[in-house]
Amino acid sequence: TTADITVDEDGRITSASTGSAGSNDMVRTFLANGPTTATYTAQPGTTKILAYLCGGAGGGGTGPGSYAKGPGGNGGIGIFSATISSPAPSPFTAPFTIGGGGGAQGTGPMVYSGQAGGDSTFASPATMTATGGGGGSAVPAPNHPPTNQQGYARGGTGGTASGPALLINLSQPTGFPGNLNNRDDVATAPFRATFVADPGAPSSSAEFGVYGVGGESTSPQMNSNAGRPGAILILEDKLS
């Protein structure tokens, strides 16, 4: 409950009455990760949802040391907002699809280019979309540090977020040449802040266990280069 008061020029309260309360606070009610297609059901009485949505990430490139190989692109990530009607006993429902992470695809002995991650969408027609990240490539090149190999299109491109319900696009233009490495702090911060961790991620210390982050580039002896799956986190205005 709030109070509406009137104060005169001398600072004295001259009238007071019961006011109207503001909007309810948002509370986390739903989380899903890919690859999956299912239906979201809102809590009865919900009038607004806030959704964090990311696409599946691309797999990293695999190859020996003489190859220029790059990480997979991060999935697109965005914050979305929508007003809904969810009266009991017929609550609001919407179909959604969450993209899986890209794996590795063989292109020759011990040389693999990562596969692209899958797109994530919400509602039909989609009002929220986060596209998947591109797969990292592995191509013959001098065995030089990444800064000397900018001429090779080797890192997967990052996805993006779009749709009529989009509030903020948090996607970063990861990939090579000319863009951020998908493991830079500025590129991974939205994923780490929103989804915290993916319990199904590899235990390798070189791999980010976070939804939506692209797979690392690896040598043929390693297998930790799959992209992480997409995810959706929904908050509803249920906390008064």
Coordinates of N, CA and C in Angstrom, one line a residue:
T1 N 0.8 -1.2 0.0 CA 0.0 0.0 0.0 C 0.9 1.2 0.0
T2 N 0.4 2.3 -0.7 CA 1.1 3.6 -0.7 C 0.2 4.6 -0.2
A3 N 0.8 5.8 0.1 CA 0.0 6.9 0.6 C 0.2 8.1 -0.3
D4 N -0.9 8.8 -0.7 CA -0.9 10.1 -1.4 C -1.1 11.2 -0.4
I5 N -0.1 12.1 -0.3 CA -0.2 13.2 0.6 C -0.1 14.6 -0.1
T6 N -0.7 15.6 0.5 CA -0.6 17.0 0.0 C 0.1 17.8 1.1
V7 N 1.1 18.5 0.7 CA 1.9 19.4 1.6 C 1.8 20.8 1.2
D8 N 1.5 21.7 2.1 CA 1.4 23.1 1.8 C 2.7 23.8 1.7
E9 N 2.8 25.1 1.5 CA 4.0 25.8 1.3 C 4.8 25.9 2.5
D10 N 4.2 25.7 3.7 CA 5.0 25.7 4.9 C 5.5 24.3 5.3
G11 N 5.2 23.3 4.5 CA 5.7 21.9 4.8 C 4.7 21.1 5.6
R12 N 3.5 21.6 5.8 CA 2.5 20.9 6.6 C 1.7 20.0 5.7
I13 N 1.4 18.8 6.2 CA 0.6 17.8 5.5 C -0.9 18.3 5.7
T14 N -1.5 18.5 4.6 CA -2.9 19.0 4.6 C -4.0 18.0 4.3
S15 N -3.5 16.9 3.6 CA -4.4 15.8 3.3 C -3.6 14.5 3.1
A16 N -4.3 13.4 3.3 CA -3.6 12.1 3.1 C -4.7 11.1 2.7
S17 N -4.3 10.2 1.8 CA -5.3 9.1 1.4 C -4.5 7.9 0.9
T18 N -5.2 6.8 0.8 CA -4.5 5.6 0.3 C -4.3 5.7 -1.2
G19 N -3.1 5.4 -1.6 CA -2.8 5.5 -3.0 C -2.8 4.1 -3.7
S20 N -2.4 4.1 -4.9 CA -2.3 2.8 -5.6 C -0.9 2.3 -5.7
A21 N -0.7 1.1 -5.5 CA 0.6 0.5 -5.5 C 1.2 0.4 -6.9
G22 N 2.5 0.3 -7.0 CA 3.1 0.2 -8.3 C 3.1 -1.2 -8.8
S23 N 3.9 -1.5 -9.8 CA 3.9 -2.8 -10.4 C 4.5 -3.8 -9.5
N24 N 4.2 -5.1 -9.7 CA 4.8 -6.1 -8.9 C 6.3 -6.3 -9.3
D25 N 7.1 -6.8 -8.5 CA 8.5 -7.1 -8.8 C 8.5 -8.4 -9.6
M26 N 9.6 -8.5 -10.4 CA 9.8 -9.7 -11.3 C 10.5 -10.8 -10.5
V27 N 10.1 -12.1 -10.7 CA 10.7 -13.2 -10.1 C 10.9 -14.3 -11.1
R28 N 12.1 -15.0 -11.0 CA 12.4 -16.1 -11.9 C 11.4 -17.2 -11.7
T29 N 10.8 -17.7 -12.9 CA 9.9 -18.8 -12.8 C 10.2 -19.9 -13.8
F30 N 11.1 -19.7 -14.8 CA 11.2 -20.7 -15.8 C 12.6 -20.6 -16.4
L31 N 13.2 -21.8 -16.6 CA 14.5 -21.9 -17.3 C 14.5 -23.2 -18.1
A32 N 15.0 -23.0 -19.4 CA 15.1 -24.2 -20.3 C 16.4 -24.0 -21.1
N33 N 17.0 -25.2 -21.5 CA 18.2 -25.1 -22.3 C 18.0 -26.0 -23.5
G34 N 18.8 -25.8 -24.6 CA 18.6 -26.6 -25.8 C 19.5 -27.8 -25.8
P35 N 19.3 -28.6 -26.9 CA 18.3 -28.4 -27.9 C 16.9 -28.9 -27.5
T36 N 15.9 -28.1 -27.6 CA 14.6 -28.6 -27.2 C 13.5 -27.7 -27.9
T37 N 12.3 -28.3 -28.1 CA 11.1 -27.6 -28.5 C 10.0 -27.9 -27.6
A38 N 9.4 -26.9 -27.0 CA 8.4 -27.2 -25.9 C 7.4 -26.0 -25.9
T39 N 6.6 -26.0 -24.8 CA 5.6 -25.0 -24.6 C 5.8 -24.4 -23.2
Y40 N 5.8 -23.1 -23.2 CA 5.9 -22.3 -21.9 C 4.5 -22.0 -21.4
T41 N 4.3 -22.2 -20.1 CA 3.0 -21.8 -19.5 C 3.3 -20.8 -18.4
A42 N 2.7 -19.7 -18.5 CA 2.8 -18.6 -17.5 C 2.0 -19.0 -16.2
Q43 N 2.5 -18.4 -15.1 CA 1.7 -18.5 -13.8 C 0.4 -17.8 -14.0
P44 N -0.7 -18.3 -13.3 CA -2.0 -17.6 -13.4 C -1.8 -16.2 -12.8
G45 N -2.4 -15.2 -13.5 CA -2.3 -13.8 -13.0 C -1.2 -13.0 -13.5
T46 N -0.2 -13.6 -14.2 CA 0.9 -12.9 -14.7 C 0.4 -11.9 -15.8
T47 N 1.0 -10.7 -15.8 CA 0.6 -9.7 -16.8 C 1.8 -9.2 -17.6
K48 N 3.0 -9.6 -17.1 CA 4.2 -9.1 -17.9 C 5.3 -10.2 -17.7
I49 N 6.1 -10.4 -18.7 CA 7.2 -11.3 -18.6 C 8.5 -10.6 -19.1
L50 N 9.6 -11.0 -18.5 CA 10.9 -10.5 -18.9 C 11.7 -11.7 -19.3
A51 N 12.3 -11.8 -20.5 CA 12.9 -13.0 -20.9 C 14.4 -12.7 -21.3
Y52 N 15.3 -13.6 -20.9 CA 16.7 -13.6 -21.4 C 16.8 -14.8 -22.3
L53 N 17.2 -14.6 -23.5 CA 17.2 -15.6 -24.5 C 18.5 -15.6 -25.3
C54 N 19.1 -16.8 -25.4 CA 20.4 -16.9 -26.2 C 20.3 -18.1 -27.1
G55 N 21.0 -17.9 -28.3 CA 21.1 -19.0 -29.3 C 22.2 -20.0 -28.9
G56 N 22.2 -21.1 -29.6 CA 23.3 -22.1 -29.4 C 24.5 -21.5 -30.0
A57 N 25.7 -21.9 -29.4 CA 27.0 -21.4 -29.9 C 27.6 -22.4 -30.9
G58 N 28.5 -21.8 -31.7 CA 29.2 -22.6 -32.7 C 30.3 -23.4 -32.1
G59 N 30.6 -24.6 -32.7 CA 31.7 -25.4 -32.3 C 33.0 -24.8 -32.7
G60 N 34.1 -25.1 -32.0 CA 35.4 -24.5 -32.4 C 36.1 -25.4 -33.4
G61 N 37.0 -24.8 -34.1 CA 37.8 -25.5 -35.1 C 38.8 -26.4 -34.5
T62 N 39.1 -27.6 -35.1 CA 40.1 -28.5 -34.6 C 41.2 -28.8 -35.7
G63 N 42.5 -28.7 -35.3 CA 43.5 -29.0 -36.2 C 44.9 -29.0 -35.6
P64 N 45.9 -29.5 -36.3 CA 47.3 -29.5 -35.7 C 47.8 -28.1 -35.6
G65 N 49.0 -28.0 -35.0 CA 49.6 -26.7 -34.8 C 49.8 -25.9 -36.0
S66 N 50.0 -26.5 -37.2 CA 50.3 -25.7 -38.4 C 49.0 -25.2 -39.1
Y67 N 47.9 -25.4 -38.4 CA 46.6 -24.9 -38.9 C 46.1 -23.6 -38.1
A68 N 45.5 -22.7 -38.8 CA 44.9 -21.6 -38.2 C 43.5 -22.0 -37.8
K69 N 43.2 -22.1 -36.6 CA 41.8 -22.6 -36.2 C 41.3 -21.6 -35.1
G70 N 40.0 -21.5 -35.2 CA 39.4 -20.5 -34.3 C 38.2 -21.0 -33.5
P71 N 37.8 -20.2 -32.5 CA 36.7 -20.6 -31.7 C 35.4 -20.5 -32.4
G72 N 34.3 -21.2 -31.9 CA 33.0 -21.0 -32.4 C 32.4 -19.7 -32.0
G73 N 31.5 -19.1 -32.8 CA 30.9 -17.8 -32.4 C 29.9 -18.0 -31.3
N74 N 29.8 -17.0 -30.4 CA 28.8 -17.1 -29.4 C 27.4 -16.9 -30.0
G75 N 26.4 -17.5 -29.3 CA 25.0 -17.3 -29.7 C 24.6 -15.9 -29.5
G76 N 23.6 -15.5 -30.2 CA 23.0 -14.2 -30.0 C 22.3 -14.2 -28.6
I77 N 22.3 -13.0 -27.9 CA 21.7 -13.0 -26.6 C 21.0 -11.6 -26.4
G78 N 19.8 -11.6 -25.9 CA 19.0 -10.4 -25.7 C 18.1 -10.5 -24.5
I79 N 17.6 -9.3 -24.1 CA 16.6 -9.2 -23.1 C 15.3 -8.8 -23.8
F80 N 14.2 -9.5 -23.5 CA 12.9 -9.2 -24.1 C 11.9 -9.0 -23.1
S81 N 10.9 -8.2 -23.5 CA 9.8 -7.8 -22.6 C 8.4 -8.0 -23.3
A82 N 7.4 -8.5 -22.6 CA 6.1 -8.7 -23.3 C 5.0 -8.6 -22.2
T83 N 3.9 -7.9 -22.6 CA 2.7 -7.9 -21.8 C 1.8 -9.0 -22.2
I84 N 1.3 -9.8 -21.3 CA 0.5 -10.9 -21.6 C -0.8 -10.9 -20.7
S85 N -1.7 -11.8 -21.0 CA -2.9 -12.0 -20.2 C -2.9 -13.5 -19.8
S86 N -2.9 -13.8 -18.5 CA -2.8 -15.2 -18.1 C -3.8 -15.5 -17.0
P87 N -5.1 -15.4 -17.3 CA -6.1 -15.6 -16.2 C -6.2 -17.1 -15.9
A88 N -6.5 -17.4 -14.7 CA -6.9 -18.8 -14.3 C -8.3 -19.1 -14.7
P89 N -8.7 -20.2 -15.2 CA -7.9 -21.4 -15.3 C -7.3 -21.6 -16.7
S90 N -7.2 -20.6 -17.5 CA -6.6 -20.7 -18.9 C -5.4 -19.8 -19.0
P91 N -4.2 -20.2 -18.4 CA -3.1 -19.3 -18.4 C -2.5 -19.2 -19.8
F92 N -1.7 -18.1 -20.0 CA -1.0 -17.9 -21.2 C 0.0 -19.0 -21.6
T93 N 0.1 -19.4 -22.8 CA 1.0 -20.4 -23.3 C 1.7 -19.9 -24.6
A94 N 2.9 -20.4 -24.8 CA 3.6 -20.0 -26.1 C 4.6 -21.1 -26.4
P95 N 4.7 -21.5 -27.7 CA 5.7 -22.5 -28.0 C 7.1 -21.8 -28.1
F96 N 8.1 -22.6 -27.8 CA 9.5 -22.0 -28.0 C 10.4 -23.1 -28.4
T97 N 11.5 -22.7 -29.1 CA 12.6 -23.6 -29.5 C 13.9 -23.1 -29.0
I98 N 14.7 -23.9 -28.4 CA 16.0 -23.5 -27.9 C 17.1 -24.3 -28.7
G99 N 18.0 -23.5 -29.4 CA 19.0 -24.1 -30.2 C 20.1 -24.9 -29.4
G100 N 20.6 -26.0 -30.0 CA 21.7 -26.7 -29.4 C 23.0 -26.1 -29.8
G101 N 24.1 -26.5 -29.1 CA 25.4 -26.1 -29.5 C 25.9 -26.8 -30.7
G102 N 26.8 -26.2 -31.5 CA 27.4 -26.8 -32.6 C 28.5 -27.8 -32.2
G103 N 28.6 -28.9 -32.9 CA 29.7 -29.8 -32.6 C 30.8 -29.6 -33.6
A104 N 31.6 -30.7 -33.9 CA 32.7 -30.6 -34.9 C 32.3 -31.5 -36.0
Q105 N 32.7 -31.1 -37.2 CA 32.4 -31.8 -38.4 C 33.7 -32.1 -39.1
G106 N 33.9 -33.4 -39.4 CA 35.2 -33.8 -40.1 C 35.3 -33.3 -41.5
T107 N 36.5 -32.7 -41.8 CA 36.7 -32.3 -43.2 C 38.0 -32.9 -43.7
G108 N 38.6 -33.8 -42.9 CA 39.9 -34.4 -43.3 C 40.5 -35.0 -42.1
P109 N 41.6 -35.7 -42.3 CA 42.3 -36.4 -41.1 C 42.7 -35.3 -40.1
M110 N 42.1 -35.4 -38.9 CA 42.5 -34.6 -37.8 C 42.2 -33.1 -37.9
V111 N 41.4 -32.8 -39.0 CA 41.0 -31.4 -39.2 C 39.5 -31.3 -39.3
Y112 N 39.0 -30.4 -38.4 CA 37.5 -30.3 -38.3 C 37.2 -28.8 -38.2
S113 N 36.1 -28.4 -38.9 CA 35.5 -27.1 -38.8 C 34.2 -27.3 -37.9
G114 N 34.0 -26.4 -37.0 CA 32.9 -26.5 -36.1 C 31.6 -26.2 -36.8
Q115 N 30.6 -26.9 -36.3 CA 29.2 -26.7 -36.8 C 28.6 -25.5 -36.2
A116 N 27.6 -24.9 -36.9 CA 26.9 -23.7 -36.3 C 25.9 -24.1 -35.2
G117 N 25.7 -23.2 -34.3 CA 24.7 -23.4 -33.2 C 23.3 -23.2 -33.7
G118 N 22.3 -23.7 -33.1 CA 20.9 -23.5 -33.5 C 20.3 -22.3 -33.0
D119 N 19.3 -21.8 -33.7 CA 18.6 -20.6 -33.3 C 17.6 -20.9 -32.2
S120 N 17.3 -19.8 -31.4 CA 16.3 -19.9 -30.3 C 15.2 -18.9 -30.6
T121 N 14.0 -19.4 -30.5 CA 12.8 -18.5 -30.7 C 11.8 -18.7 -29.7
F122 N 10.9 -17.7 -29.5 CA 9.8 -17.7 -28.6 C 8.6 -17.2 -29.2
A123 N 7.4 -17.9 -29.1 CA 6.1 -17.6 -29.6 C 6.0 -18.0 -31.1
S124 N 4.8 -18.0 -31.6 CA 4.6 -18.2 -33.0 C 3.4 -17.3 -33.6
P125 N 3.8 -16.4 -34.5 CA 5.1 -16.1 -35.1 C 6.0 -15.6 -34.0
A126 N 7.3 -15.8 -34.2 CA 8.3 -15.5 -33.2 C 8.3 -14.0 -32.9
T127 N 8.2 -13.7 -31.6 CA 8.4 -12.3 -31.1 C 9.8 -12.1 -30.5
M128 N 10.5 -13.2 -30.2 CA 11.8 -13.2 -29.7 C 12.7 -14.2 -30.4
T129 N 13.8 -13.7 -30.9 CA 14.8 -14.6 -31.7 C 16.2 -14.3 -31.3
A130 N 17.0 -15.3 -31.0 CA 18.4 -15.2 -30.8 C 19.1 -16.3 -31.7
T131 N 19.8 -15.8 -32.7 CA 20.4 -16.7 -33.7 C 21.6 -17.4 -33.2
G132 N 21.9 -18.6 -33.7 CA 23.1 -19.3 -33.3 C 24.4 -18.8 -33.8
G133 N 25.5 -19.1 -33.1 CA 26.8 -18.7 -33.5 C 27.3 -19.6 -34.6
G134 N 28.2 -19.0 -35.5 CA 28.8 -19.8 -36.5 C 29.9 -20.7 -36.0
G135 N 30.2 -21.7 -36.8 CA 31.3 -22.6 -36.4 C 32.6 -22.1 -36.7
G136 N 33.6 -22.4 -35.9 CA 35.0 -22.0 -36.2 C 35.6 -22.9 -37.2
S137 N 36.5 -22.3 -38.0 CA 37.1 -23.1 -39.1 C 38.5 -23.5 -38.8
A138 N 39.1 -24.4 -39.5 CA 40.5 -24.8 -39.4 C 41.1 -24.8 -40.8
V139 N 42.1 -24.0 -41.1 CA 42.6 -23.9 -42.4 C 44.1 -23.9 -42.4
P140 N 44.8 -24.4 -43.4 CA 46.3 -24.4 -43.4 C 46.8 -23.0 -43.3
A141 N 47.8 -22.8 -42.4 CA 48.4 -21.5 -42.2 C 49.7 -21.6 -41.5
P142 N 50.5 -20.6 -41.6 CA 51.8 -20.6 -40.8 C 51.4 -20.7 -39.3
N143 N 52.2 -21.4 -38.5 CA 52.0 -21.6 -37.1 C 52.4 -20.3 -36.4
H144 N 51.6 -19.3 -36.5 CA 51.8 -18.0 -35.9 C 50.8 -17.7 -34.8
P145 N 51.0 -16.7 -33.9 CA 50.0 -16.3 -33.0 C 48.8 -15.8 -33.7
P146 N 47.6 -15.8 -33.0 CA 46.4 -15.3 -33.7 C 46.5 -13.9 -34.2
T147 N 47.3 -13.0 -33.6 CA 47.4 -11.6 -34.0 C 48.1 -11.6 -35.4
N148 N 48.8 -12.6 -35.8 CA 49.5 -12.6 -37.1 C 48.7 -13.3 -38.1
Q149 N 47.5 -13.8 -37.8 CA 46.7 -14.6 -38.7 C 45.3 -13.9 -39.0
Q150 N 45.2 -12.6 -39.0 CA 44.0 -11.9 -39.1 C 43.4 -12.1 -40.6
G151 N 44.3 -12.5 -41.5 CA 43.8 -12.6 -42.9 C 43.0 -13.9 -43.1
Y152 N 42.9 -14.8 -42.1 CA 42.2 -16.0 -42.2 C 40.9 -15.9 -41.5
A153 N 39.8 -16.2 -42.3 CA 38.5 -16.1 -41.7 C 38.3 -17.4 -40.9
R154 N 38.7 -17.5 -39.7 CA 38.8 -18.7 -38.9 C 37.8 -18.8 -37.8
G155 N 37.5 -17.7 -37.1 CA 36.6 -17.8 -36.0 C 35.2 -17.7 -36.4
G156 N 34.3 -18.4 -35.7 CA 32.9 -18.3 -36.1 C 32.3 -17.0 -35.8
T157 N 31.4 -16.5 -36.6 CA 30.7 -15.2 -36.3 C 29.6 -15.4 -35.2
G158 N 29.5 -14.3 -34.4 CA 28.5 -14.4 -33.4 C 27.1 -14.2 -33.9
G159 N 26.1 -14.7 -33.1 CA 24.7 -14.5 -33.4 C 24.2 -13.2 -33.0
T160 N 22.9 -12.9 -33.2 CA 22.4 -11.6 -32.7 C 20.9 -11.9 -32.2
A161 N 20.4 -10.8 -31.6 CA 19.0 -10.9 -31.1 C 18.1 -10.0 -31.8
S162 N 16.8 -10.4 -32.0 CA 15.9 -9.5 -32.7 C 14.5 -9.9 -32.4
G163 N 13.5 -9.1 -32.9 CA 12.1 -9.4 -32.7 C 11.4 -8.2 -32.1
P164 N 10.1 -8.2 -32.2 CA 9.3 -7.0 -31.7 C 9.3 -6.9 -30.2
A165 N 9.6 -7.9 -29.5 CA 9.7 -7.9 -28.0 C 11.0 -7.5 -27.5
L166 N 12.0 -7.3 -28.4 CA 13.4 -7.0 -28.0 C 13.5 -5.7 -27.2
L167 N 14.1 -5.8 -26.0 CA 14.4 -4.7 -25.2 C 15.8 -4.2 -25.3
I168 N 16.8 -5.1 -25.1 CA 18.2 -4.8 -25.3 C 18.9 -6.0 -26.0
N169 N 19.7 -5.7 -27.0 CA 20.5 -6.7 -27.7 C 21.9 -6.7 -27.0
L170 N 22.2 -7.8 -26.3 CA 23.5 -7.9 -25.6 C 24.5 -8.6 -26.4
S171 N 24.2 -8.9 -27.7 CA 25.2 -9.7 -28.5 C 26.4 -8.8 -28.8
Q172 N 27.5 -9.6 -29.0 CA 28.8 -8.9 -29.4 C 29.3 -9.6 -30.7
P173 N 29.9 -8.8 -31.6 CA 30.3 -9.3 -32.9 C 31.6 -10.1 -32.8
T174 N 31.5 -11.3 -32.2 CA 32.6 -12.2 -32.0 C 33.0 -12.8 -33.4
G175 N 34.3 -13.3 -33.5 CA 34.7 -13.9 -34.7 C 36.0 -13.2 -35.2
F176 N 36.6 -13.8 -36.2 CA 37.8 -13.3 -36.8 C 37.5 -13.2 -38.3
P177 N 38.2 -12.2 -39.1 CA 39.1 -11.2 -38.5 C 38.3 -10.0 -38.0
G178 N 39.0 -9.2 -37.2 CA 38.5 -7.9 -36.9 C 37.6 -7.8 -35.7
N179 N 37.1 -8.9 -35.2 CA 36.1 -8.8 -34.1 C 36.7 -9.4 -32.8
L180 N 35.9 -9.3 -31.7 CA 36.4 -9.9 -30.5 C 36.5 -11.4 -30.5
N181 N 37.5 -11.9 -29.7 CA 37.5 -13.3 -29.5 C 36.3 -13.7 -28.6
N182 N 35.7 -14.8 -28.9 CA 34.5 -15.1 -28.1 C 34.7 -15.4 -26.6
R183 N 36.0 -15.5 -26.2 CA 36.3 -15.7 -24.8 C 36.7 -14.4 -24.1
D184 N 36.7 -13.3 -24.8 CA 37.0 -12.0 -24.1 C 35.9 -11.7 -23.1
D185 N 36.3 -11.0 -22.0 CA 35.3 -10.8 -20.9 C 34.1 -10.0 -21.4
V186 N 34.3 -9.0 -22.3 CA 33.2 -8.2 -22.8 C 32.2 -9.1 -23.6
A187 N 32.7 -10.2 -24.2 CA 31.8 -11.0 -25.0 C 31.1 -12.1 -24.2
T188 N 31.7 -12.5 -23.1 CA 31.1 -13.6 -22.3 C 30.3 -13.0 -21.1
A189 N 30.5 -11.8 -20.7 CA 29.9 -11.2 -19.5 C 28.3 -11.3 -19.5
P190 N 27.6 -11.0 -20.6 CA 26.1 -11.2 -20.6 C 25.7 -12.6 -20.3
F191 N 26.4 -13.6 -20.8 CA 26.1 -15.0 -20.6 C 26.4 -15.4 -19.2
R192 N 27.5 -15.0 -18.6 CA 27.9 -15.4 -17.3 C 27.0 -14.7 -16.2
A193 N 26.6 -13.5 -16.5 CA 25.7 -12.8 -15.6 C 24.3 -13.3 -15.6
T194 N 23.8 -13.8 -16.7 CA 22.4 -14.2 -16.9 C 22.2 -15.7 -16.5
F195 N 23.0 -16.5 -17.1 CA 22.7 -18.0 -16.9 C 23.6 -18.7 -16.0
V196 N 24.6 -18.1 -15.4 CA 25.5 -18.6 -14.4 C 26.3 -19.8 -14.9
A197 N 25.7 -20.9 -15.1 CA 26.5 -22.1 -15.5 C 25.6 -23.1 -16.2
D198 N 26.2 -23.9 -17.0 CA 25.6 -25.1 -17.7 C 26.0 -26.3 -17.0
P199 N 25.2 -27.0 -16.2 CA 25.6 -28.2 -15.5 C 26.1 -29.3 -16.4
G200 N 25.8 -29.3 -17.7 CA 26.2 -30.3 -18.6 C 27.5 -30.0 -19.3
A201 N 28.1 -28.9 -18.9 CA 29.4 -28.5 -19.6 C 30.5 -29.4 -19.3
P202 N 31.5 -29.5 -20.2 CA 32.7 -30.3 -19.9 C 33.4 -29.8 -18.6
S203 N 34.2 -30.7 -18.0 CA 34.9 -30.3 -16.8 C 36.3 -29.6 -17.1
S204 N 36.6 -29.6 -18.4 CA 37.9 -29.0 -18.8 C 38.0 -27.6 -18.3
S205 N 39.1 -27.2 -17.7 CA 39.3 -25.8 -17.3 C 39.4 -24.8 -18.4
A206 N 39.6 -25.3 -19.6 CA 39.7 -24.5 -20.8 C 38.4 -24.1 -21.4
E207 N 37.3 -24.8 -20.9 CA 36.0 -24.6 -21.5 C 35.1 -23.8 -20.6
F208 N 34.4 -22.8 -21.1 CA 33.5 -22.0 -20.4 C 32.2 -22.9 -20.2
G209 N 31.8 -23.1 -18.9 CA 30.6 -23.9 -18.7 C 29.4 -23.0 -18.6
V210 N 29.2 -22.2 -19.6 CA 28.1 -21.2 -19.6 C 27.3 -21.4 -20.9
Y211 N 25.9 -21.3 -20.8 CA 25.1 -21.4 -22.0 C 25.5 -20.3 -23.0
G212 N 25.4 -20.7 -24.3 CA 25.6 -19.7 -25.4 C 27.0 -19.3 -25.8
V213 N 28.0 -19.8 -25.1 CA 29.4 -19.5 -25.4 C 30.0 -20.5 -26.3
G214 N 30.7 -20.0 -27.4 CA 31.3 -20.8 -28.4 C 32.4 -21.7 -27.9
G215 N 32.5 -22.8 -28.7 CA 33.5 -23.8 -28.3 C 34.9 -23.3 -28.6
E216 N 35.9 -23.7 -27.8 CA 37.3 -23.3 -28.0 C 37.9 -24.0 -29.2
S217 N 38.9 -23.4 -29.8 CA 39.7 -24.1 -30.8 C 40.6 -25.1 -30.1
T218 N 40.8 -26.3 -30.7 CA 41.6 -27.3 -30.0 C 42.6 -28.0 -31.0
S219 N 43.5 -28.8 -30.4 CA 44.3 -29.7 -31.2 C 43.5 -31.0 -31.3
P220 N 44.0 -31.9 -32.3 CA 43.2 -33.1 -32.5 C 43.1 -34.0 -31.3
Q221 N 44.0 -33.9 -30.3 CA 44.0 -34.7 -29.1 C 42.9 -34.3 -28.1
M222 N 42.3 -33.2 -28.3 CA 41.3 -32.7 -27.3 C 39.9 -32.7 -27.9
N223 N 38.9 -32.8 -27.0 CA 37.5 -32.9 -27.4 C 36.6 -31.9 -26.7
S224 N 37.1 -30.8 -26.3 CA 36.3 -29.9 -25.5 C 35.8 -28.7 -26.3
N225 N 35.7 -28.9 -27.7 CA 35.4 -27.7 -28.5 C 34.0 -27.6 -29.0
A226 N 33.0 -28.3 -28.4 CA 31.6 -28.2 -28.8 C 31.1 -26.8 -28.2
G227 N 30.2 -26.2 -29.0 CA 29.6 -25.0 -28.5 C 28.5 -25.3 -27.5
R228 N 28.3 -24.3 -26.5 CA 27.3 -24.6 -25.5 C 25.9 -24.3 -26.0
P229 N 24.9 -25.0 -25.5 CA 23.6 -24.9 -26.0 C 23.0 -23.5 -25.6
G230 N 21.9 -23.1 -26.4 CA 21.2 -21.9 -26.0 C 20.3 -22.1 -24.8
A231 N 19.7 -21.1 -24.3 CA 18.8 -21.2 -23.1 C 17.8 -20.0 -23.1
I232 N 16.8 -20.2 -22.3 CA 15.9 -19.1 -22.0 C 15.6 -19.0 -20.5
L233 N 15.6 -17.9 -20.0 CA 15.3 -17.6 -18.6 C 14.1 -16.6 -18.5
I234 N 13.0 -16.9 -17.9 CA 11.9 -16.0 -17.9 C 11.5 -15.6 -16.4
L235 N 11.3 -14.3 -16.3 CA 10.8 -13.7 -15.0 C 9.4 -13.2 -15.2
E236 N 8.6 -13.4 -14.2 CA 7.2 -12.9 -14.2 C 6.9 -11.9 -13.1
D237 N 5.9 -11.1 -13.3 CA 5.6 -10.0 -12.3 C 4.7 -10.6 -11.2
K238 N 5.3 -11.5 -10.4 CA 4.5 -12.2 -9.4 C 4.8 -11.9 -8.0
L239 N 5.8 -11.0 -7.7 CA 6.3 -10.8 -6.4 C 5.8 -9.4 -6.0
S240 N 4.8 -9.3 -5.1 CA 4.3 -8.1 -4.6 C 4.9 -7.6 -3.3

